[in-house]
Structure formats: C-alpha cells, structure tokens
C-alpha cells in the first residue's frame, strides 16, 4: 500500500509517499481501508519534532480517518468487515491507504456523512465536545465564546453548542469565515483581529460563561476581562507565551483550565463518541470540508493548516 512516511523530523517536505507492506490486525485491532484522512495542527507539531509526543522513526502521521473495515482481529465485537467507520486515533497513522486501530478508536459512520466528513470528526469534534462539557461545564442558555471558530475544532464547537441551546458567539479572521460560522449556528460573530472585539463582546453579554480559546498566547489576558462570575476559559490551543494578570481571576472567581484530548479517560472517550454518534444521527453535526488533496500533497496541506484564513478541514485522499 501507499503511505506517507517520515524518516526524520523537520519541515513539511520530510513527508514522502512510499510503498510499504500491507497491514494485518492483531487481537483487539481493526484494519481499515482509508478513504479520507483528516489533517490536524498536532500532526504538524509531531512532524516537526517540537511536540512532547515523539514517535519512533520512520512513522506515518495522522490520527483521523474514515473508511471501510477490511478485517478485525480476534476479540473484536460489534465491528465487522464492510462497516463504514471513522477513527479517533490510530496505531499506524492515517496518512495511508490502510490504518490499524484499536477497536475503541473506531466508530460507526452514518450513511448521510461522507468519508471526507468522517475524517473531520475524530479530533475536532472530540475536542469540541470535551471542551464544552467535560472541561467547560457549559449549559444550555449560557454565553459561549468560541475564540477561533472557523477551523476544525471551532466549527465543531459552534455546531455542538448551538444544538445544545447555548448562546454562541464565534470569531473568525475574515468576512467569509464569519459567514461560515453564522451558517453553522453562531448567533453573534466578531473579528478576532479587530482590537475592539472583546469590548463589543462584553457589551453584548455583560459576561461570557465559557470561552473556548484556540490561541491563548494571544487572547488569554483579554479573555479574563469579559467573563461572567465563575466563568471558565478552556485553553485548547496556544503557540507561545503570554503575560496575564492573575488578579483578574479573583474578583469574579474565574477558572482557567487546560484541555488535552488524549488525556480523556476511556469512560470520557466513550461519553464523547456516543454523544457525537447521537448528534450525527439527529442531523445536528455536519463537518465542513475546506479542501481535499491527494495523499502525496501532504506537505502542502501541512503548510496550509498553519496559515489563516481557515474554512473548516483539510482532507487527504489516499486512493
Ligand atoms: P485550524 O483548523 O488550523 O483552525 C485554527 C483557528 O484559529 C482558525 O479558526 C483561525 O481563525 C483561528 N485563529 C487565528 N488567529 C486567531 C486569533 N488571534 N484568535 C483566535 N483564533 C484565531 O485548527 P483546529 O484544528 O481548529 O485547532 C485549533 C487549535 O487547537 C490549534 O492550535 C490546535 O493545535 C489546538 N488543538 C488542541 C487540542 C488539544 O487536545 N488540546 C486538540 C485539537 C486542536 P482564522 O483563520 O479565521 O483567522
């Protein structure tokens, strides 16, 4: 089969398409024919070698994919060859024509969701759900600011929060992004590049209950100015350092909490992916694809995902 291989950490160009041996499932594993693979920012951090998680070289990147089960190992129940599925993690990487997963990383993909959309589910929707409910403790009717809503996680969060009856405020860096997040259910939209946007959000809400923060190194100190009493900032993304005034957390007893999807417990993951299954079945979740590229264009996809503007997910097509 064809797979992207990384022989050494470095720039996107270290990713090269190669022919590698077909895979075979061991006990408890599932072999999937990949129809589409999702590109996530974390794939770029791991590829560069700057991330805490280091993989043994050579390796195939990627956690998210959708496709059809080819074979299952012994002990795997409730999953069968021919099933349409998506992944939330992979043992062998998803930028490939085949991927091996643990059974717990494989979830049913309904007929009304395309393979490309399925490849946009695992990390973005898992992160958004964990951020809103497991870390942010967000409730119906509350003000939710999705600070950076035009990308994979942000669009997922807008759809999930709107479906849960929250008052959704979303930011994007340009007009097309703001139009997109409006279509996904964001009642109020702002430009995160406009220095006035945080004052305007405070005027609208008189205090935001939960902020999902995609770029904490830019926004965290200002987030603390616009929170309601007892509000929570969930740090999802951060690409550097920032100075904050800790006194801002005292007067309104604010909480700043980090999120790492891979730290969800097995029970929490079950809760997350069962909720996503329900949301898909109810027609409330509908991943937005920005671009599809053939697998050998993985380097271009990695350059692109690190640049604005964003309009949903970048997908690789291995066939
Ligand atoms: P993505 O698809 O690349 O989207 C990036 C988002 O950041 C876009 O909506 C972009 O908006 C927005 N952005 C740019 N400048 C911003 C600013 N000044 N303030 C607020 N937002 C800004 O990435 P993603 O998949 O949605 O992931 C978002 C972040 O979360 C990344 O840093 C990623 O590494 C992280 N993440 C963390 C976890 C975890 O477990 N902790 C899991 C998944 C993702 P415009 O393009 O419209 O400007």
mmCIF file of C-alpha atoms and ligand atoms in Angstrom:
data_model
loop_
_atom_site.group_PDB
_atom_site.id
_atom_site.type_symbol
_atom_site.label_atom_id
_atom_site.label_comp_id
_atom_site.label_asym_id
_atom_site.label_seq_id
_atom_site.Cartn_x
_atom_site.Cartn_y
_atom_site.Cartn_z
ATOM 1 C CA UNK A 1 0.000 0.000 0.000
ATOM 2 C CA UNK A 2 0.927 3.662 -0.309
ATOM 3 C CA UNK A 3 1.643 5.656 2.850
ATOM 4 C CA UNK A 4 3.242 8.936 3.832
ATOM 5 C CA UNK A 5 6.453 8.192 5.696
ATOM 6 C CA UNK A 6 8.523 10.490 7.898
ATOM 7 C CA UNK A 7 12.162 9.330 8.037
ATOM 8 C CA UNK A 8 13.366 12.345 10.049
ATOM 9 C CA UNK A 9 11.708 15.216 11.930
ATOM 10 C CA UNK A 10 11.630 18.530 10.113
ATOM 11 C CA UNK A 11 9.776 20.726 7.602
ATOM 12 C CA UNK A 12 6.615 19.503 5.776
ATOM 13 C CA UNK A 13 8.845 18.245 2.940
ATOM 14 C CA UNK A 14 10.149 15.398 5.131
ATOM 15 C CA UNK A 15 6.802 13.700 4.380
ATOM 16 C CA UNK A 16 7.204 11.442 1.356
ATOM 17 C CA UNK A 17 4.833 8.970 -0.209
ATOM 18 C CA UNK A 18 6.205 5.420 -0.287
ATOM 19 C CA UNK A 19 5.125 1.850 -0.906
ATOM 20 C CA UNK A 20 5.068 -0.100 2.363
ATOM 21 C CA UNK A 21 3.824 -3.593 3.325
ATOM 22 C CA UNK A 22 0.082 -4.138 3.821
ATOM 23 C CA UNK A 23 -1.069 -4.263 7.457
ATOM 24 C CA UNK A 24 -2.658 -7.114 9.380
ATOM 25 C CA UNK A 25 -4.816 -6.803 12.531
ATOM 26 C CA UNK A 26 -3.710 -8.450 15.769
ATOM 27 C CA UNK A 27 -6.031 -9.304 18.650
ATOM 28 C CA UNK A 28 -8.259 -6.350 19.554
ATOM 29 C CA UNK A 29 -7.285 -4.404 16.408
ATOM 30 C CA UNK A 30 -9.216 -3.255 13.346
ATOM 31 C CA UNK A 31 -7.791 -2.867 9.827
ATOM 32 C CA UNK A 32 -9.405 -0.033 7.846
ATOM 33 C CA UNK A 33 -9.181 0.872 4.174
ATOM 34 C CA UNK A 34 -8.707 4.644 4.437
ATOM 35 C CA UNK A 35 -10.962 6.649 2.101
ATOM 36 C CA UNK A 36 -10.075 10.035 3.612
ATOM 37 C CA UNK A 37 -7.635 11.271 6.268
ATOM 38 C CA UNK A 38 -8.023 14.428 8.359
ATOM 39 C CA UNK A 39 -5.133 16.877 8.768
ATOM 40 C CA UNK A 40 -4.832 18.390 12.257
ATOM 41 C CA UNK A 41 -2.404 21.013 13.601
ATOM 42 C CA UNK A 42 -0.997 18.413 16.019
ATOM 43 C CA UNK A 43 0.204 16.365 13.025
ATOM 44 C CA UNK A 44 2.453 19.294 12.093
ATOM 45 C CA UNK A 45 3.821 19.692 15.626
ATOM 46 C CA UNK A 46 4.696 15.968 15.776
ATOM 47 C CA UNK A 47 6.235 16.019 12.264
ATOM 48 C CA UNK A 48 8.454 18.981 13.187
ATOM 49 C CA UNK A 49 9.822 17.189 16.273
ATOM 50 C CA UNK A 50 8.787 20.101 18.544
ATOM 51 C CA UNK A 51 5.962 18.213 20.292
ATOM 52 C CA UNK A 52 6.232 16.381 23.616
ATOM 53 C CA UNK A 53 4.970 13.198 21.937
ATOM 54 C CA UNK A 54 7.880 11.709 19.961
ATOM 55 C CA UNK A 55 7.338 8.795 17.574
ATOM 56 C CA UNK A 56 9.930 6.204 16.610
ATOM 57 C CA UNK A 57 11.226 6.899 13.092
ATOM 58 C CA UNK A 58 10.148 6.145 10.439
ATOM 59 C CA UNK A 59 6.418 6.678 11.003
ATOM 60 C CA UNK A 60 3.201 7.578 9.197
ATOM 61 C CA UNK A 61 1.430 10.655 10.632
ATOM 62 C CA UNK A 62 -2.252 11.187 11.338
ATOM 63 C CA UNK A 63 -4.916 10.238 13.878
ATOM 64 C CA UNK A 64 -8.156 10.884 11.991
ATOM 65 C CA UNK A 65 -9.564 8.923 9.057
ATOM 66 C CA UNK A 66 -12.747 7.467 7.647
ATOM 67 C CA UNK A 67 -13.116 4.358 5.550
ATOM 68 C CA UNK A 68 -14.308 0.770 5.425
ATOM 69 C CA UNK A 69 -13.272 -2.055 7.734
ATOM 70 C CA UNK A 70 -11.241 -4.697 5.864
ATOM 71 C CA UNK A 71 -10.620 -7.140 8.727
ATOM 72 C CA UNK A 72 -10.909 -7.363 12.517
ATOM 73 C CA UNK A 73 -8.612 -9.178 14.953
ATOM 74 C CA UNK A 74 -9.762 -11.767 17.468
ATOM 75 C CA UNK A 75 -11.840 -10.455 20.343
ATOM 76 C CA UNK A 76 -13.279 -7.528 18.393
ATOM 77 C CA UNK A 77 -17.050 -7.400 18.778
ATOM 78 C CA UNK A 78 -19.629 -5.026 17.293
ATOM 79 C CA UNK A 79 -17.365 -4.162 14.310
ATOM 80 C CA UNK A 80 -17.285 -6.163 11.050
ATOM 81 C CA UNK A 81 -15.627 -6.107 7.635
ATOM 82 C CA UNK A 82 -17.563 -3.792 5.308
ATOM 83 C CA UNK A 83 -18.648 -1.357 8.062
ATOM 84 C CA UNK A 84 -18.327 2.370 7.313
ATOM 85 C CA UNK A 85 -16.338 3.900 10.183
ATOM 86 C CA UNK A 86 -14.267 6.866 11.348
ATOM 87 C CA UNK A 87 -11.306 6.879 13.715
ATOM 88 C CA UNK A 88 -10.304 8.830 16.803
ATOM 89 C CA UNK A 89 -6.695 7.674 16.882
ATOM 90 C CA UNK A 90 -4.592 5.107 15.054
ATOM 91 C CA UNK A 91 -1.778 2.701 15.865
ATOM 92 C CA UNK A 92 -0.045 3.060 12.494
ATOM 93 C CA UNK A 93 -1.044 6.556 11.239
ATOM 94 C CA UNK A 94 -3.841 7.589 8.916
ATOM 95 C CA UNK A 95 -1.972 9.292 6.023
ATOM 96 C CA UNK A 96 -2.059 5.948 4.211
ATOM 97 C CA UNK A 97 -4.267 3.614 2.216
ATOM 98 C CA UNK A 98 -4.657 1.379 5.287
ATOM 99 C CA UNK A 99 -4.588 2.037 9.004
ATOM 100 C CA UNK A 100 -4.660 -0.198 12.077
ATOM 101 C CA UNK A 101 -6.637 0.951 15.106
ATOM 102 C CA UNK A 102 -7.686 -0.348 18.484
ATOM 103 C CA UNK A 103 -11.373 -1.266 18.436
ATOM 104 C CA UNK A 104 -12.022 1.578 20.914
ATOM 105 C CA UNK A 105 -10.675 4.080 18.332
ATOM 106 C CA UNK A 106 -13.219 3.038 15.682
ATOM 107 C CA UNK A 107 -16.749 4.481 15.491
ATOM 108 C CA UNK A 108 -19.691 3.969 13.136
ATOM 109 C CA UNK A 109 -20.062 6.450 10.260
ATOM 110 C CA UNK A 110 -23.695 7.012 9.238
ATOM 111 C CA UNK A 111 -24.614 6.834 5.542
ATOM 112 C CA UNK A 112 -25.522 10.535 5.435
ATOM 113 C CA UNK A 113 -21.943 11.566 6.373
ATOM 114 C CA UNK A 114 -19.338 11.306 3.595
ATOM 115 C CA UNK A 115 -15.909 9.739 4.149
ATOM 116 C CA UNK A 116 -14.349 13.219 3.822
ATOM 117 C CA UNK A 117 -16.644 14.496 6.563
ATOM 118 C CA UNK A 118 -15.929 11.390 8.646
ATOM 119 C CA UNK A 119 -12.222 12.205 8.542
ATOM 120 C CA UNK A 120 -13.096 15.598 10.086
ATOM 121 C CA UNK A 121 -14.778 14.092 13.164
ATOM 122 C CA UNK A 122 -12.326 12.319 15.491
ATOM 123 C CA UNK A 123 -10.056 15.062 16.807
ATOM 124 C CA UNK A 124 -12.093 18.226 16.052
ATOM 125 C CA UNK A 125 -15.499 17.029 17.312
ATOM 126 C CA UNK A 126 -13.933 15.059 20.179
ATOM 127 C CA UNK A 127 -12.020 18.151 21.299
ATOM 128 C CA UNK A 128 -15.016 20.454 20.927
ATOM 129 C CA UNK A 129 -17.285 18.144 22.926
ATOM 130 C CA UNK A 130 -14.715 17.670 25.696
ATOM 131 C CA UNK A 131 -14.086 21.429 25.818
ATOM 132 C CA UNK A 132 -17.745 22.368 26.125
ATOM 133 C CA UNK A 133 -18.965 19.724 28.533
ATOM 134 C CA UNK A 134 -16.132 17.862 30.296
ATOM 135 C CA UNK A 135 -13.835 20.877 30.851
ATOM 136 C CA UNK A 136 -16.055 23.939 30.308
ATOM 137 C CA UNK A 137 -19.183 22.546 32.047
ATOM 138 C CA UNK A 138 -21.221 24.656 29.627
ATOM 139 C CA UNK A 139 -25.016 24.677 29.958
ATOM 140 C CA UNK A 140 -27.932 25.437 27.696
ATOM 141 C CA UNK A 141 -28.720 29.157 27.659
ATOM 142 C CA UNK A 142 -25.206 30.243 28.681
ATOM 143 C CA UNK A 143 -22.993 32.625 26.695
ATOM 144 C CA UNK A 144 -20.235 30.691 24.951
ATOM 145 C CA UNK A 145 -17.388 32.440 23.106
ATOM 146 C CA UNK A 146 -15.638 30.235 20.550
ATOM 147 C CA UNK A 147 -12.490 32.249 20.056
ATOM 148 C CA UNK A 148 -11.227 30.978 16.702
ATOM 149 C CA UNK A 149 -14.321 29.310 15.233
ATOM 150 C CA UNK A 150 -13.521 28.975 11.518
ATOM 151 C CA UNK A 151 -11.197 25.946 11.814
ATOM 152 C CA UNK A 152 -11.812 22.268 12.503
ATOM 153 C CA UNK A 153 -12.395 22.457 16.263
ATOM 154 C CA UNK A 154 -14.170 25.816 16.114
ATOM 155 C CA UNK A 155 -16.814 24.775 13.584
ATOM 156 C CA UNK A 156 -17.446 21.572 15.540
ATOM 157 C CA UNK A 157 -17.868 23.609 18.725
ATOM 158 C CA UNK A 158 -20.298 26.044 17.060
ATOM 159 C CA UNK A 159 -22.489 23.171 15.828
ATOM 160 C CA UNK A 160 -22.433 21.303 19.152
ATOM 161 C CA UNK A 161 -23.045 24.407 21.282
ATOM 162 C CA UNK A 162 -25.868 25.657 19.057
ATOM 163 C CA UNK A 163 -27.507 22.210 19.122
ATOM 164 C CA UNK A 164 -27.294 22.264 22.933
ATOM 165 C CA UNK A 165 -29.155 25.585 23.126
ATOM 166 C CA UNK A 166 -26.194 27.760 24.115
ATOM 167 C CA UNK A 167 -25.884 31.411 23.035
ATOM 168 C CA UNK A 168 -22.983 31.088 20.621
ATOM 169 C CA UNK A 169 -20.511 33.882 19.885
ATOM 170 C CA UNK A 170 -17.894 32.935 17.290
ATOM 171 C CA UNK A 171 -14.840 34.724 15.925
ATOM 172 C CA UNK A 172 -13.110 34.442 12.560
ATOM 173 C CA UNK A 173 -10.394 36.466 10.887
ATOM 174 C CA UNK A 174 -12.293 37.458 7.752
ATOM 175 C CA UNK A 175 -15.780 38.018 6.353
ATOM 176 C CA UNK A 176 -16.019 34.607 4.648
ATOM 177 C CA UNK A 177 -15.088 32.877 7.901
ATOM 178 C CA UNK A 178 -17.732 34.843 9.801
ATOM 179 C CA UNK A 179 -20.352 33.967 7.168
ATOM 180 C CA UNK A 180 -19.384 30.295 7.512
ATOM 181 C CA UNK A 181 -19.707 30.245 11.307
ATOM 182 C CA UNK A 182 -23.083 32.016 11.036
ATOM 183 C CA UNK A 183 -24.290 29.213 8.755
ATOM 184 C CA UNK A 184 -23.128 26.694 11.386
ATOM 185 C CA UNK A 185 -25.264 28.288 14.104
ATOM 186 C CA UNK A 186 -23.260 31.166 15.637
ATOM 187 C CA UNK A 187 -25.810 33.832 16.620
ATOM 188 C CA UNK A 188 -23.118 36.522 17.015
ATOM 189 C CA UNK A 189 -19.869 36.938 15.048
ATOM 190 C CA UNK A 190 -16.748 39.049 15.617
ATOM 191 C CA UNK A 191 -13.333 39.570 14.033
ATOM 192 C CA UNK A 192 -10.563 38.330 16.340
ATOM 193 C CA UNK A 193 -8.092 40.609 14.532
ATOM 194 C CA UNK A 194 -10.103 43.720 15.479
ATOM 195 C CA UNK A 195 -8.775 45.090 18.805
ATOM 196 C CA UNK A 196 -12.296 46.310 19.735
ATOM 197 C CA UNK A 197 -13.922 42.888 19.527
ATOM 198 C CA UNK A 198 -13.543 41.951 23.187
ATOM 199 C CA UNK A 199 -15.163 45.211 24.392
ATOM 200 C CA UNK A 200 -18.009 44.624 21.964
ATOM 201 C CA UNK A 201 -18.496 41.059 23.227
ATOM 202 C CA UNK A 202 -18.657 42.328 26.817
ATOM 203 C CA UNK A 203 -21.213 44.980 25.852
ATOM 204 C CA UNK A 204 -23.337 42.272 24.234
ATOM 205 C CA UNK A 205 -23.166 39.713 27.040
ATOM 206 C CA UNK A 206 -22.245 41.552 30.260
ATOM 207 C CA UNK A 207 -20.131 38.453 30.927
ATOM 208 C CA UNK A 208 -19.326 35.287 28.993
ATOM 209 C CA UNK A 209 -19.808 31.986 30.843
ATOM 210 C CA UNK A 210 -17.373 29.817 28.875
ATOM 211 C CA UNK A 211 -14.587 30.705 26.424
ATOM 212 C CA UNK A 212 -13.116 28.023 24.158
ATOM 213 C CA UNK A 213 -9.705 29.515 23.361
ATOM 214 C CA UNK A 214 -7.840 28.434 20.211
ATOM 215 C CA UNK A 215 -4.941 30.901 20.554
ATOM 216 C CA UNK A 216 -4.362 31.506 24.254
ATOM 217 C CA UNK A 217 -0.929 33.082 23.816
ATOM 218 C CA UNK A 218 -2.666 35.988 22.045
ATOM 219 C CA UNK A 219 -6.010 36.199 23.862
ATOM 220 C CA UNK A 220 -5.883 34.799 27.401
ATOM 221 C CA UNK A 221 -5.358 38.036 29.342
ATOM 222 C CA UNK A 222 -8.169 39.795 27.468
ATOM 223 C CA UNK A 223 -10.455 36.753 27.876
ATOM 224 C CA UNK A 224 -10.293 37.322 31.638
ATOM 225 C CA UNK A 225 -11.770 40.845 31.192
ATOM 226 C CA UNK A 226 -15.019 39.672 29.609
ATOM 227 C CA UNK A 227 -16.009 36.721 31.804
ATOM 228 C CA UNK A 228 -19.118 36.328 33.951
ATOM 229 C CA UNK A 229 -18.689 35.416 37.638
ATOM 230 C CA UNK A 230 -17.497 31.817 37.918
ATOM 231 C CA UNK A 231 -16.695 31.737 34.195
ATOM 232 C CA UNK A 232 -14.313 29.219 32.651
ATOM 233 C CA UNK A 233 -11.681 29.651 29.956
ATOM 234 C CA UNK A 234 -10.791 26.349 28.304
ATOM 235 C CA UNK A 235 -7.338 26.554 26.726
ATOM 236 C CA UNK A 236 -7.453 24.369 23.615
ATOM 237 C CA UNK A 237 -4.658 25.906 21.527
ATOM 238 C CA UNK A 238 -1.619 28.037 22.382
ATOM 239 C CA UNK A 239 1.502 28.682 20.340
ATOM 240 C CA UNK A 240 3.683 30.694 22.691
ATOM 241 C CA UNK A 241 3.840 32.558 25.987
ATOM 242 C CA UNK A 242 1.649 35.352 27.369
ATOM 243 C CA UNK A 243 1.666 37.541 30.463
ATOM 244 C CA UNK A 244 -1.644 37.563 32.345
ATOM 245 C CA UNK A 245 -2.803 39.487 35.413
ATOM 246 C CA UNK A 246 -3.837 36.751 37.887
ATOM 247 C CA UNK A 247 -5.821 39.299 39.934
ATOM 248 C CA UNK A 248 -8.430 39.251 37.176
ATOM 249 C CA UNK A 249 -9.357 35.701 38.214
ATOM 250 C CA UNK A 250 -10.068 36.728 41.824
ATOM 251 C CA UNK A 251 -12.888 39.264 41.668
ATOM 252 C CA UNK A 252 -15.108 37.003 39.590
ATOM 253 C CA UNK A 253 -13.663 33.645 40.739
ATOM 254 C CA UNK A 254 -12.680 32.624 37.232
ATOM 255 C CA UNK A 255 -11.266 29.263 36.185
ATOM 256 C CA UNK A 256 -8.631 28.729 33.517
ATOM 257 C CA UNK A 257 -8.426 25.080 32.536
ATOM 258 C CA UNK A 258 -6.326 23.261 30.002
ATOM 259 C CA UNK A 259 -7.550 20.536 27.688
ATOM 260 C CA UNK A 260 -5.703 17.639 26.114
ATOM 261 C CA UNK A 261 -7.969 15.298 24.169
ATOM 262 C CA UNK A 262 -5.562 12.406 24.514
ATOM 263 C CA UNK A 263 -5.847 12.684 28.329
ATOM 264 C CA UNK A 264 -9.563 11.835 28.285
ATOM 265 C CA UNK A 265 -10.158 8.615 30.247
ATOM 266 C CA UNK A 266 -11.654 5.587 28.459
ATOM 267 C CA UNK A 267 -15.015 6.399 30.109
ATOM 268 C CA UNK A 268 -14.803 10.035 28.998
ATOM 269 C CA UNK A 269 -13.947 8.947 25.447
ATOM 270 C CA UNK A 270 -16.960 6.621 25.424
ATOM 271 C CA UNK A 271 -19.132 9.546 26.521
ATOM 272 C CA UNK A 272 -17.643 11.834 23.846
ATOM 273 C CA UNK A 273 -18.034 9.471 20.903
ATOM 274 C CA UNK A 274 -21.503 8.273 21.973
ATOM 275 C CA UNK A 275 -22.597 11.926 22.046
ATOM 276 C CA UNK A 276 -21.123 12.515 18.587
ATOM 277 C CA UNK A 277 -22.925 9.405 17.300
ATOM 278 C CA UNK A 278 -26.213 10.820 18.666
ATOM 279 C CA UNK A 279 -25.512 14.242 17.145
ATOM 280 C CA UNK A 280 -24.790 12.709 13.738
ATOM 281 C CA UNK A 281 -27.925 10.549 13.915
ATOM 282 C CA UNK A 282 -30.004 13.616 14.797
ATOM 283 C CA UNK A 283 -28.546 15.508 11.826
ATOM 284 C CA UNK A 284 -27.119 18.221 14.099
ATOM 285 C CA UNK A 285 -23.427 17.691 13.263
ATOM 286 C CA UNK A 286 -22.213 18.294 9.742
ATOM 287 C CA UNK A 287 -18.420 18.662 9.260
ATOM 288 C CA UNK A 288 -17.320 21.358 6.812
ATOM 289 C CA UNK A 289 -14.564 20.486 4.348
ATOM 290 C CA UNK A 290 -12.332 23.321 3.154
ATOM 291 C CA UNK A 291 -10.105 21.354 0.798
ATOM 292 C CA UNK A 292 -9.390 17.864 -0.487
ATOM 293 C CA UNK A 293 -5.905 16.950 -1.678
ATOM 294 C CA UNK A 294 -4.319 13.711 -2.880
ATOM 295 C CA UNK A 295 -2.141 11.980 -0.309
ATOM 296 C CA UNK A 296 1.138 12.980 -1.956
ATOM 297 C CA UNK A 297 0.244 16.638 -1.307
ATOM 298 C CA UNK A 298 0.500 16.155 2.468
ATOM 299 C CA UNK A 299 3.414 18.675 2.625
ATOM 300 C CA UNK A 300 1.224 21.384 1.040
ATOM 301 C CA UNK A 301 -1.571 20.534 3.470
ATOM 302 C CA UNK A 302 0.815 20.985 6.425
ATOM 303 C CA UNK A 303 1.961 24.381 5.153
ATOM 304 C CA UNK A 304 -1.639 25.401 4.667
ATOM 305 C CA UNK A 305 -3.090 24.374 8.024
ATOM 306 C CA UNK A 306 -0.640 26.665 9.800
ATOM 307 C CA UNK A 307 -1.866 29.700 7.826
ATOM 308 C CA UNK A 308 -5.087 31.743 8.045
ATOM 309 C CA UNK A 309 -7.751 32.015 6.805
ATOM 310 C CA UNK A 310 -9.461 28.760 7.744
ATOM 311 C CA UNK A 311 -12.743 27.418 6.380
ATOM 312 C CA UNK A 312 -13.073 24.035 8.041
ATOM 313 C CA UNK A 313 -10.977 20.929 7.444
ATOM 314 C CA UNK A 314 -8.217 19.962 5.054
ATOM 315 C CA UNK A 315 -8.594 16.340 3.956
ATOM 316 C CA UNK A 316 -6.153 13.963 2.241
ATOM 317 C CA UNK A 317 -7.450 11.359 -0.218
ATOM 318 C CA UNK A 318 -5.226 8.265 -0.351
ATOM 319 C CA UNK A 319 -6.831 6.330 -3.223
HETATM 320 P P1 LIG B 1 -7.343 25.051 12.496
HETATM 321 O O1 LIG B 1 -8.375 24.312 11.725
HETATM 322 O O2 LIG B 1 -5.999 25.277 11.925
HETATM 323 O O3 LIG B 1 -8.003 26.497 12.893
HETATM 324 C C1 LIG B 1 -7.266 27.485 13.569
HETATM 325 C C2 LIG B 1 -8.249 28.524 14.088
HETATM 326 O O4 LIG B 1 -7.533 29.527 14.837
HETATM 327 C C3 LIG B 1 -8.988 29.258 12.963
HETATM 328 O O5 LIG B 1 -10.351 29.343 13.292
HETATM 329 C C4 LIG B 1 -8.345 30.641 12.985
HETATM 330 O O6 LIG B 1 -9.208 31.670 12.502
HETATM 331 C C5 LIG B 1 -8.111 30.776 14.478
HETATM 332 N N1 LIG B 1 -7.300 31.950 14.824
HETATM 333 C C6 LIG B 1 -6.344 32.587 14.091
HETATM 334 N N2 LIG B 1 -5.934 33.694 14.749
HETATM 335 C C7 LIG B 1 -6.656 33.772 15.903
HETATM 336 C C8 LIG B 1 -6.721 34.698 16.984
HETATM 337 N N3 LIG B 1 -5.963 35.800 17.033
HETATM 338 N N4 LIG B 1 -7.598 34.437 17.988
HETATM 339 C C9 LIG B 1 -8.390 33.355 17.975
HETATM 340 N N5 LIG B 1 -8.383 32.441 16.983
HETATM 341 C C10 LIG B 1 -7.527 32.648 15.964
HETATM 342 O O7 LIG B 1 -7.072 24.368 13.891
HETATM 343 P P2 LIG B 1 -8.063 23.464 14.807
HETATM 344 O O8 LIG B 1 -7.957 22.064 14.392
HETATM 345 O O9 LIG B 1 -9.386 24.137 14.831
HETATM 346 O O10 LIG B 1 -7.327 23.621 16.206
HETATM 347 C C11 LIG B 1 -7.300 24.886 16.855
HETATM 348 C C12 LIG B 1 -6.177 24.895 17.893
HETATM 349 O O11 LIG B 1 -6.471 23.926 18.902
HETATM 350 C C13 LIG B 1 -4.800 24.513 17.322
HETATM 351 O O12 LIG B 1 -3.805 25.271 17.982
HETATM 352 C C14 LIG B 1 -4.657 23.049 17.695
HETATM 353 O O13 LIG B 1 -3.314 22.649 17.818
HETATM 354 C C15 LIG B 1 -5.390 23.016 19.022
HETATM 355 N N6 LIG B 1 -5.941 21.690 19.371
HETATM 356 C C16 LIG B 1 -5.680 21.228 20.604
HETATM 357 C C17 LIG B 1 -6.221 20.034 21.020
HETATM 358 C C18 LIG B 1 -5.967 19.555 22.424
HETATM 359 O O14 LIG B 1 -6.156 18.378 22.738
HETATM 360 N N7 LIG B 1 -5.529 20.454 23.291
HETATM 361 C C19 LIG B 1 -6.990 19.264 20.136
HETATM 362 C C20 LIG B 1 -7.256 19.778 18.857
HETATM 363 C C21 LIG B 1 -6.733 21.009 18.494
HETATM 364 P P3 LIG B 1 -8.967 32.471 11.106
HETATM 365 O O15 LIG B 1 -8.238 31.570 10.180
HETATM 366 O O16 LIG B 1 -10.363 32.795 10.650
HETATM 367 O O17 LIG B 1 -8.195 33.703 11.481
#
